[in-house]
Short mmCIF file of C-alpha atoms in Angstrom, two decimals:
data_model
loop_
_atom_site.label_atom_id
_atom_site.label_comp_id
_atom_site.label_asym_id
_atom_site.label_seq_id
_atom_site.Cartn_x
_atom_site.Cartn_y
_atom_site.Cartn_z
CA MET A 1 91.57 96.34 103.14
CA ALA A 2 90.49 98.81 100.59
CA THR A 3 87.99 97.82 97.92
CA ILE A 4 87.96 99.03 94.07
CA GLU A 5 86.65 97.93 91.00
CA LEU A 6 90.03 97.28 89.51
CA PRO A 7 90.83 97.93 85.71
CA ASP A 8 89.27 95.76 83.27
CA LEU A 9 92.77 94.70 81.13
CA GLY A 10 90.47 92.94 78.37
CA LEU A 11 88.91 96.51 77.70
CA VAL A 12 92.44 98.64 78.04
CA ARG A 13 93.81 96.37 75.28
CA ASN A 14 91.14 97.46 73.20
CA TYR A 15 92.32 101.25 73.11
CA PRO A 16 96.23 101.22 72.33
CA GLN A 17 97.10 104.73 71.50
CA GLN A 18 98.92 107.99 72.53
CA GLY A 19 97.65 110.89 74.38
CA PRO A 20 98.12 113.77 76.29
CA ARG A 21 98.44 113.59 80.05
CA TYR A 22 96.25 116.35 80.36
CA THR A 23 97.91 118.15 83.41
CA SER A 24 96.71 121.38 81.37
CA TYR A 25 94.28 121.96 78.71
CA PRO A 26 95.43 123.42 76.28
CA THR A 27 98.34 121.19 76.49
CA ALA A 28 102.12 122.61 76.50
CA LEU A 29 102.21 122.16 73.15
CA GLU A 30 100.01 124.98 72.34
CA MET A 31 102.08 127.57 73.86
CA HIS A 32 103.87 130.07 71.20
CA THR A 33 106.84 132.34 71.30
CA ASP A 34 104.65 135.28 70.38
CA PHE A 35 104.29 135.42 74.13
CA SER A 36 104.99 139.03 75.90
CA LEU A 37 105.15 140.06 79.39
CA SER A 38 101.72 141.90 78.98
CA ASP A 39 100.31 138.96 77.83
CA TRP A 40 101.33 137.14 81.11
CA GLN A 41 100.21 139.99 82.94
CA GLN A 42 96.60 140.07 81.27
CA GLY A 43 96.52 136.57 82.15
CA LEU A 44 96.87 136.83 85.47
CA ALA A 45 94.65 139.58 85.99
CA GLN A 46 92.13 137.33 84.88
CA SER A 47 92.31 135.32 87.51
CA THR A 48 89.54 134.49 90.26
CA GLN A 49 92.17 132.70 92.74
CA ARG A 50 94.01 134.39 95.70
CA HIS A 51 95.98 131.00 96.16
CA LEU A 52 99.22 130.56 94.90
CA GLY A 53 101.44 127.64 94.83
CA ILE A 54 105.37 128.26 93.76
CA TYR A 55 106.98 125.69 91.78
CA LEU A 56 110.88 125.93 91.60
CA HIS A 57 112.86 124.02 88.95
CA ILE A 58 116.23 122.86 90.20
CA PRO A 59 117.85 121.15 86.96
CA PHE A 60 121.29 119.82 88.29
CA CYS A 61 121.79 116.03 88.63
CA HIS A 62 124.75 114.13 89.63
CA SER A 63 124.42 111.30 86.92
CA LEU A 64 122.07 110.67 84.34
CA CYS A 65 118.78 107.99 84.57
CA TYR A 66 118.18 106.61 81.28
CA TYR A 67 114.65 106.46 81.78
CA CYS A 68 114.44 110.06 82.56
CA GLY A 69 112.37 112.96 80.40
CA CYS A 70 113.14 115.87 82.35
CA ASN A 71 114.63 118.76 81.83
CA LYS A 72 117.75 118.48 83.32
CA ILE A 73 121.92 118.99 83.24
CA VAL A 74 124.31 116.60 84.67
CA THR A 75 127.25 117.95 86.16
CA ARG A 76 129.39 117.50 89.34
CA GLN A 77 130.61 121.00 89.16
CA GLN A 78 128.83 122.21 92.33
CA GLN A 79 129.45 125.74 91.63
CA LYS A 80 127.09 125.93 89.24
CA ALA A 81 124.31 125.72 91.44
CA ASP A 82 125.83 128.77 93.16
CA GLU A 83 125.37 131.04 89.88
CA TYR A 84 121.51 129.44 89.46
CA VAL A 85 120.61 130.45 93.00
CA GLN A 86 121.60 133.84 92.38
CA VAL A 87 119.56 134.10 88.99
CA LEU A 88 116.76 132.18 90.61
CA LEU A 89 116.61 134.81 93.83
CA ARG A 90 116.21 137.68 91.11
CA GLU A 91 113.45 135.92 89.37
CA ILE A 92 111.58 135.75 92.54
CA SER A 93 111.78 139.08 93.37
CA PHE A 94 110.69 140.28 89.90
CA ARG A 95 107.82 137.76 89.79
CA ALA A 96 106.47 138.94 93.45
CA ASN A 97 105.62 142.45 92.29
CA TYR A 98 102.58 141.04 90.29
CA PHE A 99 101.19 138.88 93.31
CA GLY A 100 100.13 141.23 96.18
CA LEU A 101 96.68 139.67 96.50
CA HIS A 102 97.65 136.17 96.64
CA LYS A 103 98.52 134.13 99.64
CA VAL A 104 101.20 131.64 99.19
CA SER A 105 100.02 127.91 100.48
CA GLN A 106 102.25 125.51 98.89
CA ILE A 107 106.00 125.61 97.51
CA HIS A 108 107.53 122.72 95.67
CA PHE A 109 111.13 121.93 94.81
CA GLY A 110 111.13 119.82 91.55
CA GLY A 111 113.87 118.88 89.00
CA GLY A 112 115.97 117.68 87.92
CA THR A 113 117.58 117.00 91.57
CA PRO A 114 116.54 119.56 94.06
CA SER A 115 118.85 118.06 96.65
CA PHE A 116 121.45 119.21 94.48
CA LEU A 117 121.36 122.26 96.58
CA SER A 118 122.77 122.30 99.90
CA ALA A 119 120.17 123.18 102.73
CA ASP A 120 122.05 126.63 103.04
CA GLN A 121 121.27 127.34 99.40
CA LEU A 122 117.43 125.95 99.82
CA ALA A 123 117.29 128.18 102.77
CA LEU A 124 118.27 131.44 100.84
CA ILE A 125 115.41 130.54 98.42
CA LEU A 126 112.91 130.15 100.80
CA GLN A 127 113.95 133.11 102.85
CA ARG A 128 113.51 135.59 99.63
CA ILE A 129 110.08 134.05 98.96
CA LYS A 130 109.35 134.83 102.56
CA GLU A 131 110.46 138.47 102.19
CA ARG A 132 108.74 139.07 98.94
CA PHE A 133 105.75 137.03 98.97
CA ASP A 134 102.38 136.85 101.59
CA LEU A 135 102.54 133.41 102.86
CA ALA A 136 99.78 130.97 104.40
CA ASP A 137 99.96 130.11 108.09
CA GLN A 138 99.68 126.44 107.11
CA LEU A 139 102.40 126.47 104.53
CA GLU A 140 103.45 123.30 102.61
CA ILE A 141 106.99 123.03 101.54
CA SER A 142 107.99 119.91 99.61
CA ILE A 143 111.14 118.74 97.87
CA GLU A 144 112.18 115.78 95.55
CA ILE A 145 115.14 114.07 96.54
CA ASP A 146 117.64 111.92 95.24
CA PRO A 147 118.54 109.42 98.26
CA ARG A 148 121.84 108.19 96.66
CA ARG A 149 123.61 111.37 97.18
CA LEU A 150 122.62 113.48 100.67
CA PRO A 151 124.63 115.24 103.29
CA ASP A 152 124.60 113.73 107.00
CA ASN A 153 121.55 115.34 108.67
CA TYR A 154 120.36 116.95 105.42
CA LEU A 155 116.55 115.77 106.25
CA SER A 156 116.78 117.35 109.57
CA ASP A 157 118.47 120.28 107.96
CA LEU A 158 115.61 120.67 105.57
CA ALA A 159 112.85 120.58 108.47
CA ALA A 160 114.65 123.58 110.37
CA ILE A 161 113.94 125.71 107.06
CA GLY A 162 110.43 124.56 107.01
CA VAL A 163 110.40 121.46 104.55
CA ASN A 164 107.77 119.42 105.47
CA ARG A 165 107.09 116.73 102.80
CA ILE A 166 109.62 114.90 100.80
CA SER A 167 109.39 112.67 97.25
CA MET A 168 112.13 109.93 96.70
CA GLY A 169 112.35 107.99 93.32
CA VAL A 170 112.35 104.34 94.08
CA GLN A 171 111.29 103.33 90.45
CA ASP A 172 112.11 99.55 90.97
CA THR A 173 114.30 97.70 93.94
CA GLN A 174 115.46 94.96 92.25
CA ARG A 175 119.10 95.36 90.96
CA ASP A 176 118.98 94.24 87.48
CA VAL A 177 116.46 96.72 86.81
CA GLN A 178 118.34 99.37 88.57
CA ILE A 179 121.47 98.74 86.85
CA ALA A 180 119.82 99.04 83.13
CA ILE A 181 118.41 102.39 83.97
CA ASN A 182 121.75 103.58 85.83
CA ARG A 183 120.24 104.35 88.92
CA VAL A 184 121.65 101.94 91.61
CA GLN A 185 120.24 102.33 94.94
CA ASP A 186 120.19 100.75 98.24
CA THR A 187 116.56 100.11 99.73
CA ALA A 188 117.57 100.12 103.26
CA LEU A 189 119.07 103.57 102.83
CA ILE A 190 115.27 104.79 101.48
CA ALA A 191 114.00 103.24 104.45
CA ASN A 192 116.35 104.89 106.70
CA LEU A 193 115.78 108.19 105.43
CA ILE A 194 111.96 107.70 105.57
CA GLU A 195 112.22 107.18 109.01
CA GLN A 196 114.79 110.37 109.44
CA ALA A 197 112.08 112.61 107.81
CA ARG A 198 109.19 111.10 110.61
CA GLU A 199 112.02 111.90 113.32
CA ALA A 200 112.09 115.52 111.83
CA ASN A 201 108.36 115.77 111.99
CA MET A 202 108.17 116.00 108.37
CA HIS A 203 104.14 115.58 107.28
CA SER A 204 104.32 113.08 104.69
CA VAL A 205 106.69 111.00 102.73
CA ASN A 206 105.85 110.16 98.62
CA LEU A 207 107.85 107.41 96.96
CA ASP A 208 107.96 106.96 92.98
CA LEU A 209 107.69 103.78 91.09
CA VAL A 210 107.87 102.97 87.53
CA TYR A 211 106.17 100.19 85.72
CA GLY A 212 107.34 99.37 82.18
CA LEU A 213 110.91 99.42 82.92
CA PRO A 214 113.73 96.99 81.39
CA TYR A 215 113.88 93.66 82.59
CA GLN A 216 110.93 94.09 84.91
CA THR A 217 108.87 90.69 85.86
CA GLU A 218 105.98 90.09 87.88
CA THR A 219 107.92 88.43 90.40
CA GLY A 220 110.76 90.98 90.73
CA PHE A 221 108.14 93.86 90.73
CA ALA A 222 106.26 91.71 93.50
CA ALA A 223 109.15 91.97 95.69
CA THR A 224 109.56 95.79 94.95
CA LEU A 225 106.19 96.38 95.88
CA SER A 226 106.53 94.44 99.21
CA ASP A 227 109.85 96.38 99.87
CA VAL A 228 108.08 99.61 99.44
CA ILE A 229 104.84 98.73 101.33
CA ALA A 230 107.11 97.61 104.06
CA MET A 231 108.53 101.23 103.98
CA ASP A 232 105.15 102.49 104.64
CA PRO A 233 105.29 105.85 102.83
CA ASP A 234 101.97 108.22 103.00
CA ARG A 235 101.56 108.50 98.96
CA ILE A 236 103.05 106.48 96.14
CA SER A 237 103.08 107.50 92.47
CA LEU A 238 103.04 104.75 89.97
CA PHE A 239 104.36 106.01 86.63
CA SER A 240 104.13 104.26 83.31
CA TYR A 241 107.33 104.02 81.57
CA ALA A 242 107.11 106.28 78.11
CA HIS A 243 109.91 104.99 76.19
CA MET A 244 110.39 107.86 73.64
CA PRO A 245 114.11 107.53 72.58
CA GLN A 246 113.26 109.86 69.36
CA ARG A 247 112.76 112.59 71.78
CA PHE A 248 115.03 111.77 74.99
CA ALA A 249 118.84 110.70 74.13
CA ALA A 250 119.28 108.96 77.28
CA GLN A 251 116.65 106.45 76.61
CA ARG A 252 118.59 105.13 73.73
CA LYS A 253 120.70 103.56 76.27
CA ILE A 254 117.58 101.16 77.01
CA LYS A 255 117.48 98.36 74.80
CA SER A 256 114.03 98.03 73.38
CA ALA A 257 114.28 94.05 73.59
CA THR A 258 115.04 94.34 77.40
CA LEU A 259 111.09 95.90 77.85
CA PRO A 260 108.49 93.83 78.80
CA ASP A 261 106.02 93.77 76.05
CA ALA A 262 102.34 95.51 75.70
CA GLU A 263 100.78 92.43 77.75
CA ALA A 264 103.32 92.01 80.17
CA LYS A 265 103.08 96.02 81.00
CA LEU A 266 99.46 95.87 81.66
CA ALA A 267 100.16 92.93 84.03
CA LEU A 268 102.58 94.98 85.97
CA MET A 269 100.36 97.64 86.37
CA GLN A 270 97.50 95.37 87.45
CA GLN A 271 99.78 93.80 89.94
CA ALA A 272 100.67 97.16 91.56
CA ILE A 273 96.95 98.57 91.49
CA THR A 274 96.13 95.24 93.04
CA THR A 275 98.65 94.99 95.72
CA LEU A 276 98.24 98.61 96.64
CA THR A 277 94.99 99.02 97.35
CA HIS A 278 95.00 95.58 99.53
CA ALA A 279 97.46 97.32 101.48
CA GLY A 280 95.45 99.96 102.22
CA TYR A 281 96.25 102.90 99.67
CA GLN A 282 93.33 104.81 98.18
CA PHE A 283 93.59 104.47 94.43
CA ILE A 284 93.54 107.87 93.27
CA GLY A 285 93.04 109.19 89.55
CA MET A 286 95.17 107.06 86.91
CA ASP A 287 98.41 106.55 88.98
CA HIS A 288 98.42 108.08 92.44
CA PHE A 289 97.71 106.22 95.96
CA ALA A 290 97.63 107.42 99.24
CA LYS A 291 96.91 106.17 102.83
CA PRO A 292 93.26 106.86 103.55
CA HIS A 293 94.04 109.71 106.36
CA ASP A 294 96.38 111.52 103.92
CA PRO A 295 95.04 114.98 102.44
CA LEU A 296 94.78 113.76 99.00
CA SER A 297 92.76 110.56 99.80
CA LYS A 298 90.29 112.66 101.56
CA ALA A 299 90.02 115.42 98.73
CA TRP A 300 89.73 112.29 96.55
CA ARG A 301 86.26 111.19 98.51
CA GLU A 302 85.14 114.57 98.64
CA ASP A 303 85.87 115.23 94.82
CA ARG A 304 88.39 118.07 95.77
CA VAL A 305 91.13 116.56 94.07
CA HIS A 306 92.73 118.89 91.42
CA ARG A 307 95.03 118.47 88.84
CA ASN A 308 98.07 120.79 87.49
CA PHE A 309 102.08 120.14 86.06
CA GLN A 310 102.76 118.46 89.09
CA GLY A 311 100.23 115.67 88.83
CA TYR A 312 96.91 115.24 91.50
CA THR A 313 96.75 117.54 94.23
CA THR A 314 94.72 119.19 96.90
CA PHE A 315 95.94 122.72 95.69
CA ASN A 316 93.50 124.84 94.06
CA GLY A 317 94.87 128.28 92.95
CA ASP A 318 97.47 129.82 90.50
CA LEU A 319 100.68 127.94 90.02
CA LEU A 320 103.77 130.34 89.58
CA GLY A 321 106.57 128.47 87.82
CA MET A 322 110.35 129.81 88.20
CA GLY A 323 113.69 128.27 87.12
CA VAL A 324 114.82 127.18 84.00
CA SER A 325 111.86 125.52 82.12
CA ALA A 326 109.51 125.94 84.72
CA ILE A 327 105.92 126.25 83.66
CA SER A 328 103.33 128.56 85.35
CA GLN A 329 99.36 128.31 85.16
CA LEU A 330 97.94 131.83 85.82
CA GLY A 331 94.32 133.05 85.70
CA THR A 332 93.84 132.27 81.75
CA GLY A 333 97.41 132.08 80.98
CA LEU A 334 99.77 129.34 80.62
CA SER A 335 103.66 129.95 80.42
CA GLN A 336 107.22 128.59 80.38
CA ASN A 337 110.56 129.87 80.98
CA ALA A 338 113.38 129.28 78.48
CA LYS A 339 114.25 125.46 78.52
CA GLN A 340 118.01 125.91 78.17
CA LEU A 341 119.93 127.29 80.75
CA ASN A 342 121.87 129.78 78.76
CA ASP A 343 118.61 131.15 77.18
CA TYR A 344 117.47 131.52 80.77
CA TYR A 345 120.32 133.50 82.12
CA ALA A 346 120.40 135.60 79.11
CA ARG A 347 116.25 136.36 79.71
CA MET A 348 117.06 137.53 83.12
CA ASP A 349 120.22 139.37 82.31
CA ASN A 350 117.92 141.09 79.59
CA HIS A 351 114.38 141.31 80.46
CA GLN A 352 114.64 140.50 84.33
CA GLN A 353 112.16 137.73 83.59
CA ALA A 354 112.60 134.31 81.76
CA THR A 355 109.42 133.50 79.68
CA GLU A 356 109.72 131.84 76.17
CA ARG A 357 106.43 131.33 75.35
CA GLY A 358 103.29 131.14 76.67
CA TYR A 359 98.97 130.86 75.58
CA LEU A 360 96.26 132.80 76.73
CA LEU A 361 92.94 130.94 76.92
CA ASN A 362 89.94 132.24 75.10
CA GLU A 363 86.21 131.07 76.51
CA ASP A 364 85.89 127.69 74.39
CA ASP A 365 89.52 126.93 76.20
CA ARG A 366 88.23 127.57 79.40
CA VAL A 367 84.91 125.64 78.89
CA ARG A 368 86.77 122.71 77.56
CA ALA A 369 89.43 122.89 80.27
CA ALA A 370 86.97 122.81 83.05
CA VAL A 371 85.29 119.56 81.33
CA ILE A 372 88.77 117.61 81.17
CA SER A 373 89.65 118.50 84.67
CA ASP A 374 86.46 117.08 85.89
CA LEU A 375 87.07 113.96 84.13
CA MET A 376 90.36 113.63 85.21
CA CYS A 377 89.92 114.44 88.67
CA GLN A 378 86.31 113.06 89.37
CA LEU A 379 85.72 110.76 86.40
CA ARG A 380 82.70 112.40 85.57
CA VAL A 381 80.98 115.54 84.42
CA ASN A 382 78.07 117.10 86.14
CA LYS A 383 76.09 118.42 83.49
CA GLN A 384 73.99 120.95 85.48
CA ALA A 385 76.62 122.06 87.15
CA PHE A 386 78.57 122.67 83.72
CA ASN A 387 75.37 124.50 82.52
CA ASN A 388 75.19 126.46 85.49
CA LYS A 389 78.74 127.90 85.62
CA PHE A 390 78.82 128.63 81.81
CA GLY A 391 75.18 129.09 80.73
CA LEU A 392 75.23 126.82 78.09
CA ASP A 393 73.93 123.39 77.48
CA PHE A 394 76.41 120.75 77.96
CA ASP A 395 74.59 118.17 75.50
CA GLN A 396 74.40 121.09 72.54
CA TYR A 397 77.80 122.42 73.01
CA PHE A 398 79.48 119.00 72.98
CA GLU A 399 77.00 117.61 70.32
CA GLN A 400 80.12 116.74 68.06
CA GLU A 401 82.28 115.52 70.97
CA LEU A 402 79.40 113.04 72.27
CA GLU A 403 79.60 111.53 69.04
CA LYS A 404 83.27 110.99 69.41
CA LEU A 405 82.61 109.22 72.41
CA SER A 406 79.80 106.65 70.68
CA PRO A 407 81.88 104.03 70.40
CA TYR A 408 83.36 104.24 74.16
CA ILE A 409 79.51 104.34 75.45
CA MET A 410 78.60 101.47 73.02
CA ASP A 411 81.70 99.32 74.89
CA GLY A 412 80.02 100.29 78.19
CA TRP A 413 82.84 102.03 79.77
CA VAL A 414 81.58 105.72 79.13
CA THR A 415 77.82 106.40 80.48
CA ASN A 416 76.00 109.43 78.86
CA SER A 417 73.00 110.21 80.82
CA GLN A 418 70.67 113.14 80.89
CA ASP A 419 72.50 114.47 84.40
CA GLN A 420 75.96 113.14 83.93
CA LEU A 421 79.06 111.94 81.81
CA ILE A 422 80.61 109.30 83.81
CA ILE A 423 83.79 106.82 83.12
CA GLN A 424 83.00 103.93 84.54
CA PRO A 425 85.41 102.64 87.46
CA ASN A 426 86.91 99.30 85.92
CA ALA A 427 88.00 102.02 82.48
CA ARG A 428 89.64 104.69 84.56
CA LEU A 429 92.95 104.04 82.85
CA LEU A 430 91.40 105.26 79.82
CA VAL A 431 90.23 108.45 80.87
CA ARG A 432 92.74 110.10 78.64
CA LEU A 433 90.95 108.83 75.86
CA ALA A 434 87.77 110.45 76.65
CA CYS A 435 89.21 113.69 77.38
CA MET A 436 91.08 113.47 73.93
CA ALA A 437 87.41 113.57 72.49
CA PHE A 438 87.08 117.42 74.03
CA ASP A 439 90.24 118.67 72.89
CA ARG A 440 89.97 120.38 69.66
CA TYR A 441 94.01 121.06 69.14
CA LEU A 442 94.47 117.46 69.17
CA GLN A 443 94.47 116.25 65.74
CA GLN A 444 97.27 118.50 64.81
CA HIS A 445 99.72 116.70 66.89
CA VAL A 446 98.46 113.26 66.32
CA PRO A 447 101.31 112.57 63.72
CA SER A 448 104.08 114.21 65.65
CA GLN A 449 104.05 111.49 68.22
CA ARG A 450 104.57 113.91 70.86
CA PHE A 451 102.66 111.95 73.59
CA SER A 452 103.07 108.40 75.57
CA GLN A 453 100.86 105.68 75.35
CA VAL A 454 97.42 106.19 77.06
CA VAL A 455 98.12 102.92 79.45
#
């Protein structure tokens, strides 16, 4: 049985506030439209990495899930995918010209619903990447799939073209919850697909769960957790539902009165952490779980976990995003493609590349990004390692930030010693609050309510 110091709910209740998820620093909100191709090249030129991950955004979905805040296009017109794939192939060919020194070790299809594409369409994309990029011998190719709408033999067809990791959204297995979020799916079907993935020799299966959804109760969520554990996935992502109907129109179909209140939501989160860790899963960061033998668990134990726009990962390198709305982290540059499909097509037609906005990090950004990354991924900062890396004195450079942390230090969940700044295990769910103290851009965004609740 896994052992872990569980989050102190009494402590968590004291800090209700919104904040970034810190999949990057600066956050995506700092990107601006006055960002040219030469800026994009400048950021990449300053990279010290030679490993490259590729993210491909497939925006199409067959139906609308009410809870979803992703960039998506709901359609049943399959021909739209044909046009999209052809434009994406052009973007791949253009971007490849800049990565002669990089070796691709990860490819991920996200969305939307990447399984909206046929295996043949995915094969075309992978073939173009193989033709234009240098690929590592041990290549990880992952895809997010909707278990409700898959052709026969789809997973074996994916395995045949090199896909070796899949992720499926379960969210909740209780029918009343599924109806409320417009995502009704059979648990037995998901279990069968997991078996198919293993028969096809795929390396890993991830299942997504969401807590805080309408009509969720501890009894019902206990059944969901039991169902998921019985399916024995390699990884589980546990996400907090962020109800932000002012930003996401689909969420207006969810009545606030049907949502668990703050106390009930915390209880669901605690229940999930307790159940999954007792089932043998390693609790990673704020919201990921993995079997002890999984590479992500090993990386967590060895302080080698990293974080990017895809969440916690074993990957350490540059990330190239392609497709509508895709985000890249390349060297000292953050950038994002056009968010609207027509704009994406127009930019590809007019400029051969689709970057709409971006940001070049300065030295202070890089220093703060390193601290926030250490806190998010290791729950501590080694001050001597920081001093050696940047030629700075941590305590002097962050004198004001440490003062902001003083209430947390007095409450006992942040420890500031001569050698380290540490988030205590029972307060790991509050790590975003600690990171916010180091975010020099945060204040200008607090009134805009652009962020989700910290817990």
